[in-house]
Amino acid sequence: MAFIRFSDRPTFRNPWAEFERIRQGLDELSKTYVEKGKTPGPANVFPALNIYEEPDRLLITAELPGVKTTDLDLSIEGETLTIQGQRSGGDSETGASYHRREIQYGSFSRAVTLPVKVDTETIAAKLTNGILTVTLLKASAVTPRQIKVTAE
Amino acid sequence: MSEQEMKFQEKKTATPDGEATKNQLYFAPHVDIFETEQEVTVVADIPGVGPDGVELSLEKNILTIQGRRSTAGKPVGRLILEEYEIGDYLRRFTVTETIDQDKIEATLANGVLKVCLPKAVPAQPKKIEVRIG
């Protein structure tokens, strides 16, 4: 028979400590899951956008295959950029039988709030191979400015 | 048709034959395929691919569409919002019709590839006249 001496026991044992440990473990697990799993974010609106930030400008890209420049309408109001347009076509050709119809046709509209103030006068947009790239120069007030250090 | 509002479509990844040595991301482009009496037409969305990046082949009735994105003009800078991923395109189809291989035509406009596969005209049965002689 084993004797357990009273002094071998921990002086104070928190019964909730184990729960706390499990909770922390779960927190860590969910954190890594969120970081790893690429969530589509607030997308689900066509077109999906990628925004790149450079020190002096913002680049917004979108995949718009089959959209003509004449069917695309961009506008900026304050800090909201609106992309509107339509993809025409898709009408069934006479005498053709369709095997697959995966491509969507129709109109789209998306507004995006810009994270920084931009110079609305110098916005450039181009459409190459079905990819729209909008270049927005940051307003001079938010462009990082080099500060020269002088020795005295 | 144009009244319809377009919805966001998730890009589906495609896997090439065998394992690639490079960790390359491939997407299966969305396609429309329709057929008339004369030809089969495949329309595929491959935004970001220039005319030099398209590889088409028809081998043993398998049509392979491959599109490589040009890396030129790729934006640099910190990505602050990423709703779509960038990758190359790959998709294969088995063509059941007999295709006239010499007359395949493909056009690329605004990131949309259109491939016309004319059906081969079946050889006309030759009539052999029997002369009475």
mmCIF file of C-alpha atoms in Angstrom:
data_model
loop_
_atom_site.group_PDB
_atom_site.id
_atom_site.type_symbol
_atom_site.label_atom_id
_atom_site.label_comp_id
_atom_site.label_asym_id
_atom_site.label_seq_id
_atom_site.Cartn_x
_atom_site.Cartn_y
_atom_site.Cartn_z
ATOM 1 C CA MET A 1 0.000 0.000 0.000
ATOM 2 C CA ALA A 2 1.392 3.292 -1.116
ATOM 3 C CA PHE A 3 1.398 6.083 1.280
ATOM 4 C CA ILE A 4 0.710 9.509 0.027
ATOM 5 C CA ARG A 5 2.148 11.961 2.309
ATOM 6 C CA PHE A 6 0.225 15.119 2.728
ATOM 7 C CA SER A 7 3.244 17.272 1.882
ATOM 8 C CA ASP A 8 3.548 15.660 -1.586
ATOM 9 C CA ARG A 9 0.344 17.263 -2.730
ATOM 10 C CA PRO A 10 0.465 20.652 -4.311
ATOM 11 C CA THR A 11 -0.394 23.180 -1.723
ATOM 12 C CA PHE A 12 -3.202 24.650 -3.769
ATOM 13 C CA ARG A 13 -4.824 23.159 -6.819
ATOM 14 C CA ASN A 14 -7.130 25.308 -8.900
ATOM 15 C CA PRO A 15 -9.887 23.083 -10.280
ATOM 16 C CA TRP A 16 -10.490 25.573 -13.153
ATOM 17 C CA ALA A 17 -6.880 25.645 -14.266
ATOM 18 C CA GLU A 18 -7.431 22.703 -16.580
ATOM 19 C CA PHE A 19 -10.385 24.402 -18.253
ATOM 20 C CA GLU A 20 -8.327 27.518 -18.699
ATOM 21 C CA ARG A 21 -5.584 25.498 -20.356
ATOM 22 C CA ILE A 22 -8.070 23.912 -22.763
ATOM 23 C CA ARG A 23 -9.589 27.270 -23.599
ATOM 24 C CA GLN A 24 -6.197 28.740 -24.412
ATOM 25 C CA GLY A 25 -5.430 25.777 -26.607
ATOM 26 C CA LEU A 26 -8.661 26.232 -28.523
ATOM 27 C CA ASP A 27 -7.979 29.930 -28.931
ATOM 28 C CA GLU A 28 -4.617 29.201 -30.462
ATOM 29 C CA LEU A 29 -6.124 26.589 -32.724
ATOM 30 C CA SER A 30 -8.776 28.911 -34.066
ATOM 31 C CA LYS A 31 -6.209 31.647 -34.550
ATOM 32 C CA THR A 32 -3.978 29.527 -36.750
ATOM 33 C CA TYR A 33 -6.997 28.236 -38.630
ATOM 34 C CA VAL A 34 -8.148 31.724 -39.527
ATOM 35 C CA GLU A 35 -4.667 32.715 -40.634
ATOM 36 C CA LYS A 36 -4.148 29.652 -42.768
ATOM 37 C CA GLY A 37 -7.543 29.260 -44.351
ATOM 38 C CA LYS A 38 -7.823 31.965 -46.939
ATOM 39 C CA THR A 39 -11.218 33.408 -46.373
ATOM 40 C CA PRO A 40 -12.729 35.040 -49.416
ATOM 41 C CA GLY A 41 -13.421 37.940 -47.141
ATOM 42 C CA PRO A 42 -16.273 40.252 -47.869
ATOM 43 C CA ALA A 43 -16.200 39.237 -51.523
ATOM 44 C CA ASN A 44 -19.161 37.396 -53.020
ATOM 45 C CA VAL A 45 -19.622 40.513 -55.050
ATOM 46 C CA PHE A 46 -18.439 40.579 -58.608
ATOM 47 C CA PRO A 47 -15.749 41.506 -59.448
ATOM 48 C CA ALA A 48 -13.272 40.259 -56.892
ATOM 49 C CA LEU A 49 -10.599 42.847 -56.195
ATOM 50 C CA ASN A 50 -7.002 42.813 -55.173
ATOM 51 C CA ILE A 51 -5.553 45.971 -53.713
ATOM 52 C CA TYR A 52 -1.822 46.587 -53.589
ATOM 53 C CA GLU A 53 -0.218 49.395 -51.693
ATOM 54 C CA GLU A 54 2.981 51.077 -52.707
ATOM 55 C CA PRO A 55 4.496 53.982 -50.794
ATOM 56 C CA ASP A 56 2.984 56.575 -53.096
ATOM 57 C CA ARG A 57 0.081 54.798 -54.767
ATOM 58 C CA LEU A 58 -2.663 52.219 -54.591
ATOM 59 C CA LEU A 59 -3.232 49.639 -57.276
ATOM 60 C CA ILE A 60 -6.600 47.980 -57.617
ATOM 61 C CA THR A 61 -6.856 45.003 -59.927
ATOM 62 C CA ALA A 62 -9.862 42.989 -61.028
ATOM 63 C CA GLU A 63 -10.354 40.163 -63.466
ATOM 64 C CA LEU A 64 -12.922 41.217 -66.017
ATOM 65 C CA PRO A 65 -12.694 38.847 -68.964
ATOM 66 C CA GLY A 66 -14.851 39.712 -71.940
ATOM 67 C CA VAL A 67 -15.633 43.222 -70.747
ATOM 68 C CA LYS A 68 -14.957 45.931 -73.298
ATOM 69 C CA THR A 69 -13.532 49.291 -72.294
ATOM 70 C CA THR A 70 -16.641 50.957 -73.661
ATOM 71 C CA ASP A 71 -18.801 48.887 -71.345
ATOM 72 C CA LEU A 72 -16.830 49.779 -68.263
ATOM 73 C CA ASP A 73 -17.575 52.770 -66.098
ATOM 74 C CA LEU A 74 -15.368 53.945 -63.267
ATOM 75 C CA SER A 75 -16.119 56.804 -60.961
ATOM 76 C CA ILE A 76 -14.778 58.182 -57.739
ATOM 77 C CA GLU A 77 -16.621 60.162 -55.156
ATOM 78 C CA GLY A 78 -14.691 61.175 -52.128
ATOM 79 C CA GLU A 79 -13.039 57.976 -51.010
ATOM 80 C CA THR A 80 -15.418 55.593 -52.746
ATOM 81 C CA LEU A 81 -14.454 54.079 -56.050
ATOM 82 C CA THR A 82 -17.267 52.587 -58.068
ATOM 83 C CA ILE A 83 -16.709 50.034 -60.793
ATOM 84 C CA GLN A 84 -19.688 49.426 -63.027
ATOM 85 C CA GLY A 85 -20.025 47.613 -66.264
ATOM 86 C CA GLN A 86 -21.498 44.804 -68.181
ATOM 87 C CA ARG A 87 -20.428 41.785 -70.082
ATOM 88 C CA SER A 88 -22.462 41.458 -73.201
ATOM 89 C CA GLY A 89 -22.908 38.363 -75.265
ATOM 90 C CA GLY A 90 -23.932 34.960 -74.156
ATOM 91 C CA ASP A 91 -27.025 34.945 -76.285
ATOM 92 C CA SER A 92 -27.580 31.552 -77.716
ATOM 93 C CA GLU A 93 -26.498 31.274 -81.274
ATOM 94 C CA THR A 94 -29.144 30.005 -83.583
ATOM 95 C CA GLY A 95 -28.959 26.332 -84.211
ATOM 96 C CA ALA A 96 -26.366 25.778 -81.506
ATOM 97 C CA SER A 97 -26.789 23.342 -78.707
ATOM 98 C CA TYR A 98 -24.995 24.154 -75.499
ATOM 99 C CA HIS A 99 -22.990 21.549 -73.652
ATOM 100 C CA ARG A 100 -21.638 23.795 -70.940
ATOM 101 C CA ARG A 101 -22.579 27.227 -69.721
ATOM 102 C CA GLU A 102 -20.275 28.321 -66.961
ATOM 103 C CA ILE A 103 -19.536 31.844 -68.053
ATOM 104 C CA GLN A 104 -21.746 34.547 -66.644
ATOM 105 C CA TYR A 105 -22.969 37.470 -68.615
ATOM 106 C CA GLY A 106 -24.735 40.515 -67.332
ATOM 107 C CA SER A 107 -24.105 43.694 -65.456
ATOM 108 C CA PHE A 108 -22.080 44.328 -62.342
ATOM 109 C CA SER A 109 -21.479 47.144 -59.940
ATOM 110 C CA ARG A 110 -19.152 47.381 -57.027
ATOM 111 C CA ALA A 111 -18.172 50.194 -54.736
ATOM 112 C CA VAL A 112 -15.051 50.071 -52.652
ATOM 113 C CA THR A 113 -13.952 52.433 -49.932
ATOM 114 C CA LEU A 114 -10.325 53.355 -50.268
ATOM 115 C CA PRO A 115 -8.144 53.017 -47.199
ATOM 116 C CA VAL A 116 -6.340 56.302 -47.809
ATOM 117 C CA LYS A 117 -7.042 59.653 -49.391
ATOM 118 C CA VAL A 118 -6.149 59.741 -53.061
ATOM 119 C CA ASP A 119 -5.542 62.395 -55.633
ATOM 120 C CA THR A 120 -8.699 62.212 -57.709
ATOM 121 C CA GLU A 121 -7.149 64.147 -60.601
ATOM 122 C CA THR A 122 -4.475 61.609 -61.492
ATOM 123 C CA ILE A 123 -6.363 58.330 -61.548
ATOM 124 C CA ALA A 124 -5.373 56.043 -64.377
ATOM 125 C CA ALA A 125 -7.092 52.835 -65.414
ATOM 126 C CA LYS A 126 -6.211 50.305 -68.046
ATOM 127 C CA LEU A 127 -7.685 47.069 -69.239
ATOM 128 C CA THR A 128 -5.223 44.526 -70.612
ATOM 129 C CA ASN A 129 -6.096 40.935 -71.451
ATOM 130 C CA GLY A 130 -9.208 41.158 -69.329
ATOM 131 C CA ILE A 131 -7.519 42.559 -66.232
ATOM 132 C CA LEU A 132 -8.439 45.979 -64.994
ATOM 133 C CA THR A 133 -5.741 47.914 -63.186
ATOM 134 C CA VAL A 134 -6.612 51.186 -61.525
ATOM 135 C CA THR A 135 -3.713 53.293 -60.330
ATOM 136 C CA LEU A 136 -4.535 55.840 -57.669
ATOM 137 C CA LEU A 137 -1.865 58.202 -56.455
ATOM 138 C CA LYS A 138 -2.111 58.948 -52.778
ATOM 139 C CA ALA A 139 -2.938 62.477 -51.830
ATOM 140 C CA SER A 140 0.214 64.449 -51.039
ATOM 141 C CA ALA A 141 -0.891 64.775 -47.417
ATOM 142 C CA VAL A 142 -0.600 61.032 -46.819
ATOM 143 C CA THR A 143 2.451 60.305 -48.972
ATOM 144 C CA PRO A 144 5.424 59.592 -46.768
ATOM 145 C CA ARG A 145 7.882 62.432 -46.907
ATOM 146 C CA GLN A 146 11.570 62.022 -46.332
ATOM 147 C CA ILE A 147 12.882 64.142 -43.528
ATOM 148 C CA LYS A 148 16.454 65.128 -43.871
ATOM 149 C CA VAL A 149 18.594 64.971 -40.807
ATOM 150 C CA THR A 150 21.272 67.594 -40.665
ATOM 151 C CA ALA A 151 24.237 67.517 -38.388
ATOM 152 C CA GLU A 152 25.153 70.689 -36.626
ATOM 153 C CA MET B 1 -29.512 38.887 -70.806
ATOM 154 C CA SER B 2 -27.566 41.981 -69.841
ATOM 155 C CA GLU B 3 -30.105 42.803 -67.159
ATOM 156 C CA GLN B 4 -28.911 39.907 -65.116
ATOM 157 C CA GLU B 5 -26.544 40.748 -62.322
ATOM 158 C CA MET B 6 -23.241 38.922 -62.276
ATOM 159 C CA LYS B 7 -22.322 36.986 -59.198
ATOM 160 C CA PHE B 8 -19.019 36.157 -57.692
ATOM 161 C CA GLN B 9 -17.765 32.760 -58.818
ATOM 162 C CA GLU B 10 -15.115 31.011 -56.855
ATOM 163 C CA LYS B 11 -12.141 29.935 -58.914
ATOM 164 C CA LYS B 12 -11.638 26.214 -59.051
ATOM 165 C CA THR B 13 -8.153 24.849 -58.979
ATOM 166 C CA ALA B 14 -6.980 22.332 -61.528
ATOM 167 C CA THR B 15 -4.307 19.702 -61.180
ATOM 168 C CA PRO B 16 -1.933 18.874 -64.003
ATOM 169 C CA ASP B 17 -1.004 15.332 -64.932
ATOM 170 C CA GLY B 18 1.457 14.004 -62.466
ATOM 171 C CA GLU B 19 2.995 16.105 -59.803
ATOM 172 C CA ALA B 20 4.669 19.292 -60.809
ATOM 173 C CA THR B 21 8.149 20.000 -59.585
ATOM 174 C CA LYS B 22 7.236 23.623 -59.248
ATOM 175 C CA ASN B 23 4.562 24.571 -56.811
ATOM 176 C CA GLN B 24 2.395 26.035 -59.502
ATOM 177 C CA LEU B 25 -1.160 27.136 -59.029
ATOM 178 C CA TYR B 26 -3.551 26.204 -61.801
ATOM 179 C CA PHE B 27 -7.149 27.242 -62.184
ATOM 180 C CA ALA B 28 -9.756 25.642 -64.353
ATOM 181 C CA PRO B 29 -11.181 28.423 -66.504
ATOM 182 C CA HIS B 30 -14.924 28.809 -66.797
ATOM 183 C CA VAL B 31 -16.078 27.702 -70.211
ATOM 184 C CA ASP B 32 -19.015 27.761 -72.553
ATOM 185 C CA ILE B 33 -19.158 24.951 -75.065
ATOM 186 C CA PHE B 34 -21.646 24.877 -77.862
ATOM 187 C CA GLU B 35 -22.038 22.887 -80.983
ATOM 188 C CA THR B 36 -23.532 23.595 -84.357
ATOM 189 C CA GLU B 37 -23.805 21.309 -87.322
ATOM 190 C CA GLN B 38 -20.465 22.496 -88.637
ATOM 191 C CA GLU B 39 -18.333 23.016 -85.568
ATOM 192 C CA VAL B 40 -17.781 22.815 -81.833
ATOM 193 C CA THR B 41 -16.896 26.079 -80.113
ATOM 194 C CA VAL B 42 -15.175 26.396 -76.767
ATOM 195 C CA VAL B 43 -15.126 29.776 -75.052
ATOM 196 C CA ALA B 44 -12.865 30.066 -72.019
ATOM 197 C CA ASP B 45 -12.186 32.925 -69.609
ATOM 198 C CA ILE B 46 -8.465 33.293 -69.131
ATOM 199 C CA PRO B 47 -7.923 36.837 -67.873
ATOM 200 C CA GLY B 48 -4.317 37.933 -67.654
ATOM 201 C CA VAL B 49 -3.054 35.685 -70.408
ATOM 202 C CA GLY B 50 -1.581 37.267 -73.495
ATOM 203 C CA PRO B 51 -1.486 35.703 -76.966
ATOM 204 C CA ASP B 52 1.979 34.231 -76.311
ATOM 205 C CA GLY B 53 0.821 32.571 -73.135
ATOM 206 C CA VAL B 54 -1.831 30.342 -74.676
ATOM 207 C CA GLU B 55 -1.045 26.745 -75.451
ATOM 208 C CA LEU B 56 -3.629 24.695 -77.242
ATOM 209 C CA SER B 57 -3.369 21.116 -78.291
ATOM 210 C CA LEU B 58 -5.636 18.385 -79.549
ATOM 211 C CA GLU B 59 -4.145 15.001 -79.048
ATOM 212 C CA LYS B 60 -5.992 11.715 -79.052
ATOM 213 C CA ASN B 61 -9.307 13.528 -78.802
ATOM 214 C CA ILE B 62 -8.189 15.466 -75.745
ATOM 215 C CA LEU B 63 -8.275 19.194 -76.072
ATOM 216 C CA THR B 64 -5.927 20.899 -73.662
ATOM 217 C CA ILE B 65 -6.206 24.577 -72.940
ATOM 218 C CA GLN B 66 -3.299 26.017 -71.054
ATOM 219 C CA GLY B 67 -2.748 29.664 -70.294
ATOM 220 C CA ARG B 68 0.296 31.184 -68.741
ATOM 221 C CA ARG B 69 -0.004 34.565 -67.167
ATOM 222 C CA SER B 70 2.527 37.099 -68.260
ATOM 223 C CA THR B 71 4.526 38.203 -65.266
ATOM 224 C CA ALA B 72 5.224 41.590 -66.827
ATOM 225 C CA GLY B 73 3.181 44.359 -65.344
ATOM 226 C CA LYS B 74 2.431 42.366 -62.249
ATOM 227 C CA PRO B 75 1.728 44.774 -59.439
ATOM 228 C CA VAL B 76 4.297 45.020 -56.736
ATOM 229 C CA GLY B 77 3.721 46.342 -53.296
ATOM 230 C CA ARG B 78 1.992 45.214 -50.191
ATOM 231 C CA LEU B 79 -1.200 43.307 -50.722
ATOM 232 C CA ILE B 80 -3.826 44.880 -48.512
ATOM 233 C CA LEU B 81 -6.857 43.114 -49.918
ATOM 234 C CA GLU B 82 -6.828 39.773 -51.657
ATOM 235 C CA GLU B 83 -10.096 38.449 -52.954
ATOM 236 C CA TYR B 84 -8.768 36.405 -55.810
ATOM 237 C CA GLU B 85 -5.646 34.413 -56.373
ATOM 238 C CA ILE B 86 -3.449 34.615 -59.398
ATOM 239 C CA GLY B 87 -2.415 31.514 -61.262
ATOM 240 C CA ASP B 88 -2.134 29.863 -64.605
ATOM 241 C CA TYR B 89 -4.991 28.112 -66.347
ATOM 242 C CA LEU B 90 -5.415 24.513 -67.321
ATOM 243 C CA ARG B 91 -8.364 22.506 -68.511
ATOM 244 C CA ARG B 92 -8.850 19.411 -70.586
ATOM 245 C CA PHE B 93 -11.806 18.123 -72.536
ATOM 246 C CA THR B 94 -12.452 14.948 -74.374
ATOM 247 C CA VAL B 95 -13.828 15.745 -77.781
ATOM 248 C CA THR B 96 -16.168 13.082 -79.033
ATOM 249 C CA GLU B 97 -16.631 14.463 -82.526
ATOM 250 C CA THR B 98 -14.161 13.939 -85.324
ATOM 251 C CA ILE B 99 -12.413 17.244 -85.742
ATOM 252 C CA ASP B 100 -10.684 18.544 -88.808
ATOM 253 C CA GLN B 101 -7.362 19.235 -87.119
ATOM 254 C CA ASP B 102 -6.020 21.509 -89.851
ATOM 255 C CA LYS B 103 -8.858 23.953 -89.595
ATOM 256 C CA ILE B 104 -8.849 24.638 -85.862
ATOM 257 C CA GLU B 105 -8.924 28.336 -85.179
ATOM 258 C CA ALA B 106 -8.446 30.220 -81.944
ATOM 259 C CA THR B 107 -8.878 33.877 -81.106
ATOM 260 C CA LEU B 108 -8.078 35.757 -77.940
ATOM 261 C CA ALA B 109 -9.773 39.016 -77.051
ATOM 262 C CA ASN B 110 -10.070 40.771 -73.691
ATOM 263 C CA GLY B 111 -8.948 37.684 -71.827
ATOM 264 C CA VAL B 112 -11.474 35.418 -73.515
ATOM 265 C CA LEU B 113 -10.252 32.557 -75.648
ATOM 266 C CA LYS B 114 -12.477 31.210 -78.377
ATOM 267 C CA VAL B 115 -11.570 27.953 -80.034
ATOM 268 C CA CYS B 116 -13.464 26.781 -83.110
ATOM 269 C CA LEU B 117 -13.154 23.111 -83.853
ATOM 270 C CA PRO B 118 -14.679 22.359 -87.255
ATOM 271 C CA LYS B 119 -16.122 18.915 -87.595
ATOM 272 C CA ALA B 120 -14.542 16.721 -90.186
ATOM 273 C CA VAL B 121 -16.769 16.123 -93.148
ATOM 274 C CA PRO B 122 -17.429 12.421 -93.383
ATOM 275 C CA ALA B 123 -16.114 11.004 -96.587
ATOM 276 C CA GLN B 124 -18.822 10.852 -99.186
ATOM 277 C CA PRO B 125 -19.639 7.287 -100.104
ATOM 278 C CA LYS B 126 -18.266 6.781 -103.536
ATOM 279 C CA LYS B 127 -20.700 5.548 -106.008
ATOM 280 C CA ILE B 128 -19.414 2.979 -108.372
ATOM 281 C CA GLU B 129 -21.190 2.910 -111.544
ATOM 282 C CA VAL B 130 -21.591 -0.351 -113.218
ATOM 283 C CA ARG B 131 -21.436 -0.107 -116.895
ATOM 284 C CA ILE B 132 -23.019 -2.602 -119.042
ATOM 285 C CA GLY B 133 -20.546 -3.631 -121.554
#
